[in-house]
CSV table of C-alpha atoms in Angstrom, one decimal:
chain,number,residue,atom,x,y,z
A,2,UNK,CA,-0.1,0.0,0.0
A,3,UNK,CA,2.9,2.5,0.8
A,4,UNK,CA,4.4,1.8,-2.6
A,5,UNK,CA,1.2,2.4,-4.3
A,6,UNK,CA,0.7,5.7,-2.3
A,7,UNK,CA,4.2,6.6,-3.4
A,8,UNK,CA,3.4,6.0,-7.1
A,9,UNK,CA,0.2,8.0,-6.8
A,10,UNK,CA,2.1,10.7,-5.1
A,11,UNK,CA,4.6,10.9,-7.9
A,12,UNK,CA,1.7,11.2,-10.4
A,13,UNK,CA,0.2,14.1,-8.5
A,14,UNK,CA,3.7,15.7,-8.4
A,15,UNK,CA,3.9,15.4,-12.1
A,16,UNK,CA,0.4,16.9,-12.5
A,17,UNK,CA,1.4,19.9,-10.3
A,18,UNK,CA,4.7,20.3,-12.4
A,19,UNK,CA,2.6,20.3,-15.5
A,20,UNK,CA,0.5,23.1,-14.2
A,21,UNK,CA,3.4,25.1,-13.3
A,22,UNK,CA,5.0,24.1,-16.6
A,23,UNK,CA,2.6,26.3,-18.3
A,24,UNK,CA,4.0,29.4,-16.5
A,25,UNK,CA,7.5,28.7,-17.7
A,26,UNK,CA,9.4,27.7,-21.0
A,27,UNK,CA,7.8,24.2,-21.4
A,28,UNK,CA,6.3,21.9,-24.1
A,29,UNK,CA,3.8,18.9,-23.9
A,30,UNK,CA,4.2,15.9,-25.9
A,31,UNK,CA,3.2,12.3,-26.8
A,32,UNK,CA,5.5,9.3,-27.2
A,33,UNK,CA,5.5,5.7,-27.9
A,34,UNK,CA,7.6,2.8,-29.4
A,35,UNK,CA,8.8,-0.6,-28.9
A,36,UNK,CA,10.7,-2.2,-25.9
A,37,UNK,CA,13.0,-5.4,-25.7
A,38,UNK,CA,12.9,-6.6,-22.0
A,39,UNK,CA,13.9,-9.3,-19.9
A,40,UNK,CA,14.5,-10.5,-16.2
A,41,UNK,CA,17.9,-10.9,-14.6
A,42,UNK,CA,19.7,-13.2,-13.3
A,43,UNK,CA,19.2,-16.6,-14.6
A,44,UNK,CA,18.0,-19.3,-12.3
A,45,UNK,CA,21.2,-21.0,-10.9
A,46,UNK,CA,21.0,-23.9,-8.3
A,47,UNK,CA,24.1,-25.3,-6.8
A,48,UNK,CA,26.3,-23.8,-9.4
A,49,UNK,CA,24.2,-25.1,-12.4
A,50,UNK,CA,22.2,-22.8,-14.7
A,51,UNK,CA,18.8,-24.5,-14.6
A,52,UNK,CA,16.7,-21.8,-16.3
A,53,UNK,CA,17.4,-18.6,-18.2
A,54,UNK,CA,15.5,-15.5,-19.1
A,55,UNK,CA,15.3,-14.1,-22.6
A,56,UNK,CA,14.2,-10.9,-24.2
A,57,UNK,CA,10.9,-10.3,-25.7
A,58,UNK,CA,9.4,-7.5,-27.6
A,59,UNK,CA,6.6,-5.2,-26.1
A,60,UNK,CA,5.4,-1.6,-26.4
A,61,UNK,CA,4.9,1.6,-24.6
A,62,UNK,CA,3.2,4.9,-25.1
A,63,UNK,CA,2.2,7.9,-23.0
A,64,UNK,CA,2.8,11.7,-22.5
A,65,UNK,CA,5.5,14.0,-21.2
A,66,UNK,CA,6.3,17.5,-20.3
A,67,UNK,CA,9.6,19.1,-21.3
A,68,UNK,CA,10.7,21.9,-19.0
A,69,UNK,CA,13.6,24.1,-20.2
A,70,UNK,CA,15.5,25.3,-17.0
A,71,UNK,CA,18.8,26.2,-18.7
A,72,UNK,CA,20.1,26.6,-22.2
A,73,UNK,CA,21.5,23.1,-22.4
A,74,UNK,CA,19.4,21.4,-19.7
A,75,UNK,CA,15.7,20.3,-19.7
A,76,UNK,CA,13.7,18.1,-17.2
A,77,UNK,CA,11.2,15.8,-18.6
A,78,UNK,CA,8.8,14.2,-16.4
A,79,UNK,CA,6.7,11.4,-18.1
A,80,UNK,CA,3.7,9.0,-17.5
A,81,UNK,CA,3.7,5.9,-19.6
A,82,UNK,CA,1.9,2.6,-20.1
A,83,UNK,CA,4.2,-0.3,-21.0
A,84,UNK,CA,3.7,-3.9,-21.9
A,85,UNK,CA,6.9,-5.8,-21.1
A,86,UNK,CA,8.1,-8.9,-19.4
A,87,UNK,CA,10.4,-11.7,-20.2
A,88,UNK,CA,10.7,-15.2,-21.7
A,89,UNK,CA,11.5,-18.1,-19.4
A,90,UNK,CA,13.3,-21.2,-20.8
A,91,UNK,CA,14.3,-24.4,-18.9
A,92,UNK,CA,16.2,-26.7,-21.2
A,93,UNK,CA,16.6,-30.6,-21.2
A,94,UNK,CA,13.8,-32.1,-19.2
A,95,UNK,CA,13.7,-35.8,-19.8
A,96,UNK,CA,10.3,-37.2,-20.2
A,97,UNK,CA,9.5,-41.0,-20.2
A,98,UNK,CA,6.2,-42.5,-21.5
A,99,UNK,CA,6.9,-45.7,-19.6
A,100,UNK,CA,9.5,-47.5,-17.5
A,101,UNK,CA,11.1,-49.2,-20.7
A,102,UNK,CA,10.9,-46.3,-23.1
A,103,UNK,CA,13.8,-44.1,-24.1
A,104,UNK,CA,13.6,-40.6,-22.6
A,105,UNK,CA,12.8,-37.6,-24.7
A,106,UNK,CA,14.5,-34.4,-24.1
A,107,UNK,CA,12.1,-31.4,-24.0
A,108,UNK,CA,12.2,-27.7,-23.1
A,109,UNK,CA,9.8,-25.6,-21.0
A,110,UNK,CA,9.0,-22.3,-22.3
A,111,UNK,CA,6.8,-19.5,-20.9
A,112,UNK,CA,6.1,-15.9,-22.0
A,113,UNK,CA,5.5,-13.5,-19.1
A,114,UNK,CA,3.7,-10.2,-19.8
A,115,UNK,CA,3.4,-7.3,-17.3
A,116,UNK,CA,1.2,-4.3,-17.7
A,117,UNK,CA,3.1,-1.4,-16.0
A,118,UNK,CA,2.6,2.2,-15.3
A,119,UNK,CA,6.0,3.9,-15.7
A,120,UNK,CA,6.9,7.3,-14.5
A,121,UNK,CA,10.5,8.3,-15.5
A,122,UNK,CA,11.8,11.7,-14.3
A,123,UNK,CA,14.5,12.6,-17.0
A,124,UNK,CA,17.3,15.2,-17.0
A,125,UNK,CA,18.4,16.0,-20.5
A,126,UNK,CA,21.7,17.6,-21.5
A,127,UNK,CA,21.8,19.1,-25.1
A,128,UNK,CA,25.1,18.9,-26.9
A,129,UNK,CA,23.6,20.5,-30.0
A,130,UNK,CA,20.2,22.0,-30.9
A,131,UNK,CA,19.2,18.5,-31.8
A,132,UNK,CA,21.2,15.9,-30.1
A,133,UNK,CA,21.0,15.2,-26.3
A,134,UNK,CA,21.7,12.7,-23.8
A,135,UNK,CA,19.5,11.9,-20.6
A,136,UNK,CA,19.5,10.1,-17.5
A,137,UNK,CA,17.1,9.8,-14.5
A,138,UNK,CA,15.3,7.6,-11.9
A,139,UNK,CA,12.2,5.5,-13.1
A,140,UNK,CA,9.4,4.3,-11.1
A,141,UNK,CA,7.0,1.6,-12.0
A,142,UNK,CA,3.8,0.0,-10.8
A,143,UNK,CA,2.9,-3.5,-12.3
A,144,UNK,CA,-0.8,-3.5,-12.8
A,145,UNK,CA,-1.1,-7.0,-14.1
A,146,UNK,CA,1.1,-10.1,-14.8
A,147,UNK,CA,0.1,-12.9,-17.1
A,148,UNK,CA,2.0,-15.9,-18.1
A,149,UNK,CA,1.5,-18.1,-21.3
A,150,UNK,CA,3.0,-21.5,-21.6
A,151,UNK,CA,4.6,-21.9,-25.2
A,152,UNK,CA,5.9,-25.4,-24.6
A,153,UNK,CA,5.2,-27.7,-21.8
A,154,UNK,CA,6.7,-31.1,-21.3
A,155,UNK,CA,4.6,-31.7,-18.3
A,156,UNK,CA,1.2,-31.2,-19.9
A,157,UNK,CA,0.2,-34.9,-19.5
A,158,UNK,CA,0.6,-34.4,-15.7
A,159,UNK,CA,-2.4,-32.2,-15.2
A,160,UNK,CA,-1.8,-31.8,-11.3
A,161,UNK,CA,1.6,-30.4,-11.5
A,162,UNK,CA,1.9,-26.5,-11.3
A,163,UNK,CA,4.8,-25.7,-13.4
A,164,UNK,CA,4.3,-21.8,-13.9
A,165,UNK,CA,7.5,-20.0,-12.9
A,166,UNK,CA,5.7,-17.3,-10.8
A,167,UNK,CA,3.0,-17.3,-8.5
A,168,UNK,CA,-0.2,-15.1,-8.7
A,169,UNK,CA,1.2,-12.9,-5.8
A,170,UNK,CA,4.0,-10.7,-7.0
A,171,UNK,CA,5.7,-7.4,-6.0
A,172,UNK,CA,4.1,-4.5,-7.8
A,173,UNK,CA,6.5,-1.7,-7.3
A,174,UNK,CA,9.8,-1.2,-9.3
A,175,UNK,CA,12.6,1.3,-9.1
A,176,UNK,CA,15.5,1.9,-11.3
A,177,UNK,CA,17.9,4.0,-13.5
A,178,UNK,CA,17.3,5.0,-17.1
A,179,UNK,CA,19.8,6.2,-19.5
A,180,UNK,CA,19.5,7.2,-23.1
A,181,UNK,CA,19.8,9.6,-26.1
A,182,UNK,CA,17.8,11.3,-28.5
A,183,UNK,CA,17.7,13.4,-31.8
A,184,UNK,CA,15.1,16.0,-32.6
A,185,UNK,CA,14.2,15.7,-36.3
A,186,UNK,CA,12.1,18.7,-36.5
A,187,UNK,CA,10.3,21.0,-34.0
A,188,UNK,CA,7.7,18.5,-33.4
A,189,UNK,CA,9.2,14.9,-34.2
A,190,UNK,CA,12.1,13.2,-32.6
A,191,UNK,CA,13.5,9.8,-32.0
A,192,UNK,CA,14.7,8.3,-28.6
A,193,UNK,CA,16.4,5.4,-27.2
A,194,UNK,CA,16.9,4.4,-23.6
A,195,UNK,CA,18.2,1.5,-21.4
A,196,UNK,CA,16.4,1.0,-17.9
A,197,UNK,CA,17.7,-1.4,-15.2
A,198,UNK,CA,16.2,-2.1,-12.0
A,199,UNK,CA,18.0,-1.2,-8.7
A,200,UNK,CA,15.8,-3.3,-6.5
A,201,UNK,CA,14.9,-6.8,-6.5
A,202,UNK,CA,11.3,-8.1,-7.1
A,203,UNK,CA,10.0,-11.4,-5.8
A,204,UNK,CA,13.2,-11.8,-3.9
A,205,UNK,CA,15.2,-12.6,-7.0
A,206,UNK,CA,14.5,-10.8,-10.3
A,207,UNK,CA,15.4,-7.4,-11.8
A,208,UNK,CA,14.1,-5.9,-15.0
A,209,UNK,CA,16.1,-4.9,-17.9
A,210,UNK,CA,14.6,-3.0,-20.9
A,211,UNK,CA,15.7,-1.3,-24.1
A,212,UNK,CA,13.3,1.3,-25.5
A,213,UNK,CA,13.3,2.8,-28.8
A,214,UNK,CA,10.6,5.1,-29.9
A,215,UNK,CA,9.4,8.5,-31.3
A,216,UNK,CA,8.2,11.6,-29.7
A,217,UNK,CA,5.8,14.1,-30.9
A,218,UNK,CA,5.9,17.7,-29.3
A,219,UNK,CA,2.5,19.5,-29.3
């Protein structure tokens, strides 16, 4: 509950900033694009890598306010919705149909999708009028998590729960995002970022995300 209140407080702060931003040199805009995400680290037991996480494509979209506080420095708070997650792969399960049958090696694959509200607070430094670098904290709140089994060697055993995550999960995420962008015109620009979690969720995982998209300044 405290983490949810913190995120709601951040959204309120962004709203206040947007109102105040109308009184200074600021611009509003929309953005969206694709992401390429995974969890880290892999699942290692007794020094053996028993399962790994792989990247999967998703998307994001939302809005921002770009506030000019210096000739070369801007602050850009954002509120985004993102669909991201990870692929889960456990290799080499041996399945026997009977006591005298030769075992068949099979993999277990799951796609994990998380619907997430993301609140980055970005500081941009412009090297030229068009090219800039950026960095800042990013807060996230996971609205929903869904798991879809792609390959299941245990499907014949209906009473075995093989999903890698339970229905109970940590909903708050916090990390750092770094990136760069280029303004193609007064309205359009391209932007790329890399986000990595600074805290563990579910006692083990962290999120790693590449973002690439476009921005439209109103």
